[in-house]
Amino acid sequence: MSRASQLQQEMGLGPAWLPRDGWFERHPAQMQRQEMRAAAANAAEEIASPSVAAAAAAVNDSPSLDAAAVAGHATEPAAHPTPLPDAPIAETRIKLPRLEWPQLQREVADCQRCRLCETRTQTVFGRGNPQARWMLIGEAPGENEDKQGQPFVGRAGQLLDNMLAAAGLDREQDVYIANVLKCRPPGNRNPAPDEIAACNGYLLQQIHHIQPTLIVALGRFAAQTLLETADSIGRLRGKTHRYQGVPLVVSYHPAYLLRNQPDKAKAWQDLLLARKVFRQAAN
Ligand code: URA
């Protein structure tokens, strides 16, 4: 059995979900679904940019993707072709001077901007390649992350890694993973608005440095926070949004998927949408 098949099985997906030679994308039922999704997205004007609207509408025309093309480093130089504008970071709720990456890491490590600094073991800055074209954003460190100083460790992290690998993405090379909050809320309670506001400038600076081609918001909390909406994850999935000018796709949180196995198939659909939007945005 191929590695991809093994990963799919670990995700609880049958071999029918393998994007083998593009058959899945070209399947009439899938094409119809994608067309309906794109039409609905257009009608709701939830796609802010014409180029991304084209990306969503054109998903059925895309040939199947090889892993390197999805990750974006085979066909393109490491440098980002269209840098984000070097303007003051908009919507920074607590203003931070623009910091270089190592300074930003130090600033986060020493942060005392909210009460979470009193209960954390350590901050969790992020993980992966700061030059990556994909950026994944979760909610906040949990108990294990707080202990290890890395986002998405443990079973949820393993599932996320498997899903990324099945989509042709290497977790260390092709993605950067960060959270809305850099410190664990005690008892894994929901982050409070003032904590989000205090931490927001760090995430904005991370995005500015990384200049991702695509952002994937993992879970309801991250999606609602970034998109400043109370819409359910069911309404937010399957569309292309924008955050800080970057196309953003919403998917389920890996920890939720561990508890709700049937929704893994929907998460796989989200990844398929994400890589197609990525491919279109990268061109
Ligand atoms: N959940 C998150 O959203 N982020 C982590 O880093 C771990 C669990």
Short mmCIF file of C-alpha atoms and ligand atoms in Angstrom, two decimals:
data_model
loop_
_atom_site.label_atom_id
_atom_site.label_comp_id
_atom_site.label_asym_id
_atom_site.label_seq_id
_atom_site.Cartn_x
_atom_site.Cartn_y
_atom_site.Cartn_z
CA MET A 1 0.00 0.00 0.00
CA SER A 2 1.35 3.42 -0.88
CA ARG A 3 2.23 5.94 1.83
CA ALA A 4 -0.65 8.14 0.66
CA SER A 5 -3.09 5.23 1.04
CA GLN A 6 -1.78 4.54 4.52
CA LEU A 7 -2.20 8.17 5.52
CA GLN A 8 -5.72 8.23 4.12
CA GLN A 9 -6.56 5.12 6.11
CA GLU A 10 -5.17 6.67 9.28
CA MET A 11 -7.42 9.65 8.63
CA GLY A 12 -10.35 7.29 8.45
CA LEU A 13 -10.84 7.86 4.72
CA GLY A 14 -11.32 5.05 2.29
CA PRO A 15 -9.18 4.74 -0.82
CA ALA A 16 -12.09 6.32 -2.72
CA TRP A 17 -10.89 9.69 -1.43
CA LEU A 18 -7.46 9.44 -3.00
CA PRO A 19 -7.00 12.23 -5.55
CA ARG A 20 -5.55 9.65 -7.93
CA ASP A 21 -4.79 11.07 -11.38
CA GLY A 22 -7.43 13.73 -10.85
CA TRP A 23 -10.30 11.25 -11.09
CA PHE A 24 -11.86 12.62 -7.96
CA GLU A 25 -11.86 16.21 -9.22
CA ARG A 26 -13.26 15.09 -12.58
CA HIS A 27 -15.99 12.91 -11.10
CA PRO A 28 -19.36 14.40 -12.24
CA ALA A 29 -20.74 14.49 -8.70
CA GLN A 30 -17.68 16.31 -7.43
CA MET A 31 -17.71 18.75 -10.35
CA GLN A 32 -21.35 19.51 -9.69
CA ARG A 33 -20.63 20.03 -5.99
CA GLN A 34 -17.77 22.38 -6.76
CA GLU A 35 -19.83 24.35 -9.25
CA MET A 36 -22.64 24.76 -6.75
CA ARG A 37 -20.16 25.78 -4.10
CA ALA A 38 -18.51 28.37 -6.33
CA ALA A 39 -21.89 29.73 -7.43
CA ALA A 40 -23.08 29.99 -3.85
CA ALA A 41 -19.86 31.71 -2.85
CA ASN A 42 -20.20 34.21 -5.66
CA ALA A 43 -23.82 34.90 -4.89
CA ALA A 44 -23.06 35.57 -1.29
CA GLU A 45 -20.17 37.82 -2.31
CA GLU A 46 -18.01 36.03 0.18
CA ILE A 47 -15.05 36.06 -2.15
CA ALA A 48 -13.55 39.48 -1.92
CA SER A 49 -11.04 39.31 -4.76
CA PRO A 50 -11.84 38.64 -8.42
CA SER A 51 -8.69 36.56 -8.77
CA VAL A 52 -9.70 34.34 -5.89
CA ALA A 53 -13.24 34.13 -7.23
CA ALA A 54 -11.68 32.88 -10.43
CA ALA A 55 -9.66 30.44 -8.38
CA ALA A 56 -12.74 29.03 -6.73
CA ALA A 57 -14.68 28.87 -9.98
CA ALA A 58 -11.85 27.24 -11.84
CA VAL A 59 -11.22 24.42 -9.43
CA ASN A 60 -12.78 21.85 -11.72
CA ASP A 61 -10.48 22.77 -14.55
CA SER A 62 -7.35 22.07 -12.57
CA PRO A 63 -5.38 19.01 -13.47
CA SER A 64 -4.42 16.85 -10.53
CA LEU A 65 -1.63 18.32 -8.48
CA ASP A 66 1.65 16.78 -7.61
CA ALA A 67 2.90 17.31 -4.11
CA ALA A 68 5.65 19.77 -4.97
CA ALA A 69 3.34 21.95 -7.03
CA VAL A 70 0.86 22.03 -4.16
CA ALA A 71 3.57 22.99 -1.73
CA GLY A 72 4.63 25.73 -4.09
CA HIS A 73 8.36 25.23 -4.15
CA ALA A 74 8.81 23.22 -7.34
CA THR A 75 7.48 25.71 -9.82
CA GLU A 76 8.22 28.92 -8.01
CA PRO A 77 11.19 30.64 -6.41
CA ALA A 78 11.29 30.71 -2.65
CA ALA A 79 10.70 34.46 -2.68
CA HIS A 80 7.08 35.51 -2.76
CA PRO A 81 6.15 37.06 -6.10
CA THR A 82 3.73 39.62 -4.71
CA PRO A 83 4.80 40.85 -1.29
CA LEU A 84 2.13 42.17 1.02
CA PRO A 85 2.13 45.96 1.14
CA ASP A 86 4.67 47.30 3.57
CA ALA A 87 2.08 49.44 5.26
CA PRO A 88 1.45 49.71 8.98
CA ILE A 89 -0.18 46.49 10.07
CA ALA A 90 -3.88 47.22 9.88
CA GLU A 91 -6.27 46.30 12.64
CA THR A 92 -3.53 45.75 15.19
CA ARG A 93 -5.52 45.99 18.35
CA ILE A 94 -2.45 46.52 20.48
CA LYS A 95 0.18 48.39 18.52
CA LEU A 96 3.59 46.82 18.19
CA PRO A 97 6.57 48.26 16.38
CA ARG A 98 7.50 46.19 13.33
CA LEU A 99 9.93 43.57 14.60
CA GLU A 100 12.36 41.26 12.84
CA TRP A 101 11.54 37.58 13.19
CA PRO A 102 14.06 36.76 15.99
CA GLN A 103 13.00 39.89 17.89
CA LEU A 104 9.37 38.92 17.45
CA GLN A 105 10.13 35.47 18.84
CA ARG A 106 11.84 37.03 21.85
CA GLU A 107 9.00 39.49 22.37
CA VAL A 108 6.48 36.65 22.41
CA ALA A 109 8.63 34.54 24.74
CA ASP A 110 8.78 37.41 27.24
CA CYS A 111 5.23 38.64 26.72
CA GLN A 112 3.29 39.89 29.71
CA ARG A 113 0.51 41.67 27.87
CA CYS A 114 -2.28 39.65 29.45
CA ARG A 115 -3.01 37.44 32.42
CA LEU A 116 -2.12 34.24 30.57
CA CYS A 117 1.55 34.92 31.25
CA GLU A 118 0.88 34.08 34.90
CA THR A 119 -0.33 30.56 34.24
CA ARG A 120 1.60 29.45 31.15
CA THR A 121 4.61 27.15 31.29
CA GLN A 122 5.96 28.76 28.13
CA THR A 123 4.72 30.57 25.07
CA VAL A 124 4.08 28.72 21.80
CA PHE A 125 5.29 30.87 18.94
CA GLY A 126 4.78 28.55 15.97
CA ARG A 127 6.33 25.74 14.02
CA GLY A 128 7.43 25.04 10.48
CA ASN A 129 9.07 27.03 7.74
CA PRO A 130 8.73 30.83 8.03
CA GLN A 131 9.17 30.92 4.23
CA ALA A 132 6.31 28.49 3.69
CA ARG A 133 3.50 29.41 1.33
CA TRP A 134 0.83 27.80 3.50
CA MET A 135 -0.01 29.11 6.94
CA LEU A 136 -2.26 27.16 9.30
CA ILE A 137 -3.78 28.99 12.25
CA GLY A 138 -5.28 27.24 15.24
CA GLU A 139 -6.81 28.47 18.45
CA ALA A 140 -4.36 28.36 21.35
CA PRO A 141 -1.87 25.98 22.93
CA GLY A 142 -3.33 23.14 24.98
CA GLU A 143 -1.73 21.35 27.87
CA ASN A 144 0.82 19.41 25.80
CA GLU A 145 1.70 22.41 23.67
CA ASP A 146 2.21 24.51 26.79
CA LYS A 147 4.63 21.88 28.10
CA GLN A 148 6.52 21.36 24.85
CA GLY A 149 6.45 24.89 23.43
CA GLN A 150 5.22 23.63 20.03
CA PRO A 151 1.79 23.93 18.43
CA PHE A 152 -0.28 20.88 17.61
CA VAL A 153 1.58 18.09 19.36
CA GLY A 154 -0.14 14.94 20.57
CA ARG A 155 -2.90 13.07 18.76
CA ALA A 156 -4.49 16.12 17.16
CA GLY A 157 -1.10 17.17 15.85
CA GLN A 158 -0.46 13.67 14.49
CA LEU A 159 -3.77 13.72 12.66
CA LEU A 160 -2.97 17.16 11.25
CA ASP A 161 0.43 15.94 10.06
CA ASN A 162 -1.19 12.93 8.40
CA MET A 163 -3.74 15.10 6.64
CA LEU A 164 -1.06 17.48 5.43
CA ALA A 165 1.05 14.59 4.18
CA ALA A 166 -1.93 13.09 2.38
CA ALA A 167 -2.37 16.45 0.64
CA GLY A 168 1.29 16.44 -0.36
CA LEU A 169 2.50 18.90 2.25
CA ASP A 170 5.45 18.39 4.53
CA ARG A 171 4.77 19.85 7.95
CA GLU A 172 8.27 21.21 8.41
CA GLN A 173 8.93 22.50 4.89
CA ASP A 174 5.65 23.47 3.31
CA VAL A 175 3.61 25.00 6.11
CA TYR A 176 3.92 27.32 9.03
CA ILE A 177 1.60 26.58 11.94
CA ALA A 178 0.66 29.20 14.52
CA ASN A 179 -2.19 29.95 16.86
CA VAL A 180 -4.39 32.96 17.52
CA LEU A 181 -3.10 32.91 21.11
CA LYS A 182 0.49 32.20 22.02
CA CYS A 183 -0.29 31.13 25.60
CA ARG A 184 -2.51 28.39 26.95
CA PRO A 185 -5.75 29.51 28.55
CA PRO A 186 -5.91 27.64 31.88
CA GLY A 187 -8.04 24.52 31.78
CA ASN A 188 -8.29 24.92 28.00
CA ARG A 189 -11.08 27.43 28.43
CA ASN A 190 -12.02 29.62 25.49
CA PRO A 191 -9.75 32.61 24.92
CA ALA A 192 -11.16 35.87 26.25
CA PRO A 193 -11.58 38.93 24.00
CA ASP A 194 -8.92 40.97 25.82
CA GLU A 195 -6.47 38.06 25.48
CA ILE A 196 -7.16 37.89 21.74
CA ALA A 197 -6.66 41.64 21.45
CA ALA A 198 -3.39 41.49 23.37
CA CYS A 199 -2.03 38.71 21.16
CA ASN A 200 -3.38 39.86 17.79
CA GLY A 201 -0.36 42.00 16.91
CA TYR A 202 1.93 38.96 17.12
CA LEU A 203 -0.13 36.97 14.66
CA LEU A 204 -0.35 39.93 12.29
CA GLN A 205 3.41 40.31 12.37
CA GLN A 206 3.88 36.60 11.74
CA ILE A 207 1.62 36.86 8.71
CA HIS A 208 3.48 39.92 7.49
CA HIS A 209 6.82 38.10 7.72
CA ILE A 210 5.65 34.84 6.20
CA GLN A 211 3.53 36.44 3.49
CA PRO A 212 1.64 33.21 2.95
CA THR A 213 -0.15 32.52 -0.29
CA LEU A 214 -2.94 30.77 1.63
CA ILE A 215 -4.17 30.66 5.20
CA VAL A 216 -6.13 27.72 6.59
CA ALA A 217 -8.08 28.51 9.76
CA LEU A 218 -8.35 25.38 11.89
CA GLY A 219 -11.56 25.21 13.84
CA ARG A 220 -14.49 27.39 14.70
CA PHE A 221 -12.66 29.62 17.13
CA ALA A 222 -9.80 30.53 14.80
CA ALA A 223 -12.18 31.02 11.88
CA GLN A 224 -14.61 33.20 13.80
CA THR A 225 -11.83 35.24 15.36
CA LEU A 226 -9.92 35.90 12.15
CA LEU A 227 -13.04 36.58 10.10
CA GLU A 228 -14.72 38.52 12.90
CA THR A 229 -17.97 36.65 12.51
CA ALA A 230 -20.27 34.50 14.61
CA ASP A 231 -21.15 32.31 11.62
CA SER A 232 -20.98 28.58 12.23
CA ILE A 233 -18.12 26.56 10.81
CA GLY A 234 -20.65 24.86 8.55
CA ARG A 235 -21.36 28.22 6.92
CA LEU A 236 -17.72 29.24 6.76
CA ARG A 237 -16.37 26.06 5.16
CA GLY A 238 -16.28 25.55 1.42
CA LYS A 239 -15.68 29.21 0.60
CA THR A 240 -12.69 31.39 0.06
CA HIS A 241 -12.44 34.26 2.54
CA ARG A 242 -9.68 36.80 3.02
CA TYR A 243 -7.61 37.79 6.02
CA GLN A 244 -5.02 40.55 5.75
CA GLY A 245 -5.41 40.32 1.99
CA VAL A 246 -4.56 36.60 1.96
CA PRO A 247 -7.04 33.95 0.74
CA LEU A 248 -8.31 31.97 3.72
CA VAL A 249 -10.05 28.60 3.81
CA VAL A 250 -11.78 27.25 6.91
CA SER A 251 -11.61 23.67 8.12
CA TYR A 252 -12.35 21.67 11.23
CA HIS A 253 -10.02 21.58 14.19
CA PRO A 254 -8.04 18.31 14.30
CA ALA A 255 -9.07 17.75 17.93
CA TYR A 256 -12.72 17.97 16.86
CA LEU A 257 -12.03 15.47 14.07
CA LEU A 258 -10.64 13.00 16.58
CA ARG A 259 -14.02 13.05 18.29
CA ASN A 260 -16.10 13.24 15.13
CA GLN A 261 -14.60 10.75 12.72
CA PRO A 262 -17.24 11.13 9.97
CA ASP A 263 -16.29 14.78 9.52
CA LYS A 264 -12.79 13.76 8.45
CA ALA A 265 -14.17 13.35 4.95
CA LYS A 266 -15.36 16.97 5.05
CA ALA A 267 -11.94 18.07 6.30
CA TRP A 268 -10.40 16.28 3.33
CA GLN A 269 -12.72 18.23 1.04
CA ASP A 270 -11.52 21.42 2.74
CA LEU A 271 -7.92 20.46 2.00
CA LEU A 272 -8.78 19.81 -1.64
CA LEU A 273 -10.39 23.24 -1.86
CA ALA A 274 -7.40 24.79 -0.07
CA ARG A 275 -4.82 23.37 -2.42
CA LYS A 276 -6.78 24.44 -5.46
CA VAL A 277 -7.21 27.97 -4.16
CA PHE A 278 -3.51 27.92 -3.32
CA ARG A 279 -2.57 26.83 -6.79
CA GLN A 280 -4.70 29.50 -8.39
CA ALA A 281 -3.47 32.24 -6.04
CA ALA A 282 0.15 31.26 -6.63
CA ASN A 283 -0.15 31.72 -10.39
N1 URA B 1 -5.23 23.38 19.53
C1 URA B 1 -4.89 24.49 18.86
O1 URA B 1 -5.73 25.20 18.33
N2 URA B 1 -3.60 24.79 18.77
C2 URA B 1 -2.65 24.04 19.29
O2 URA B 1 -1.49 24.38 19.15
C3 URA B 1 -3.03 22.87 19.97
C4 URA B 1 -4.33 22.56 20.08
#
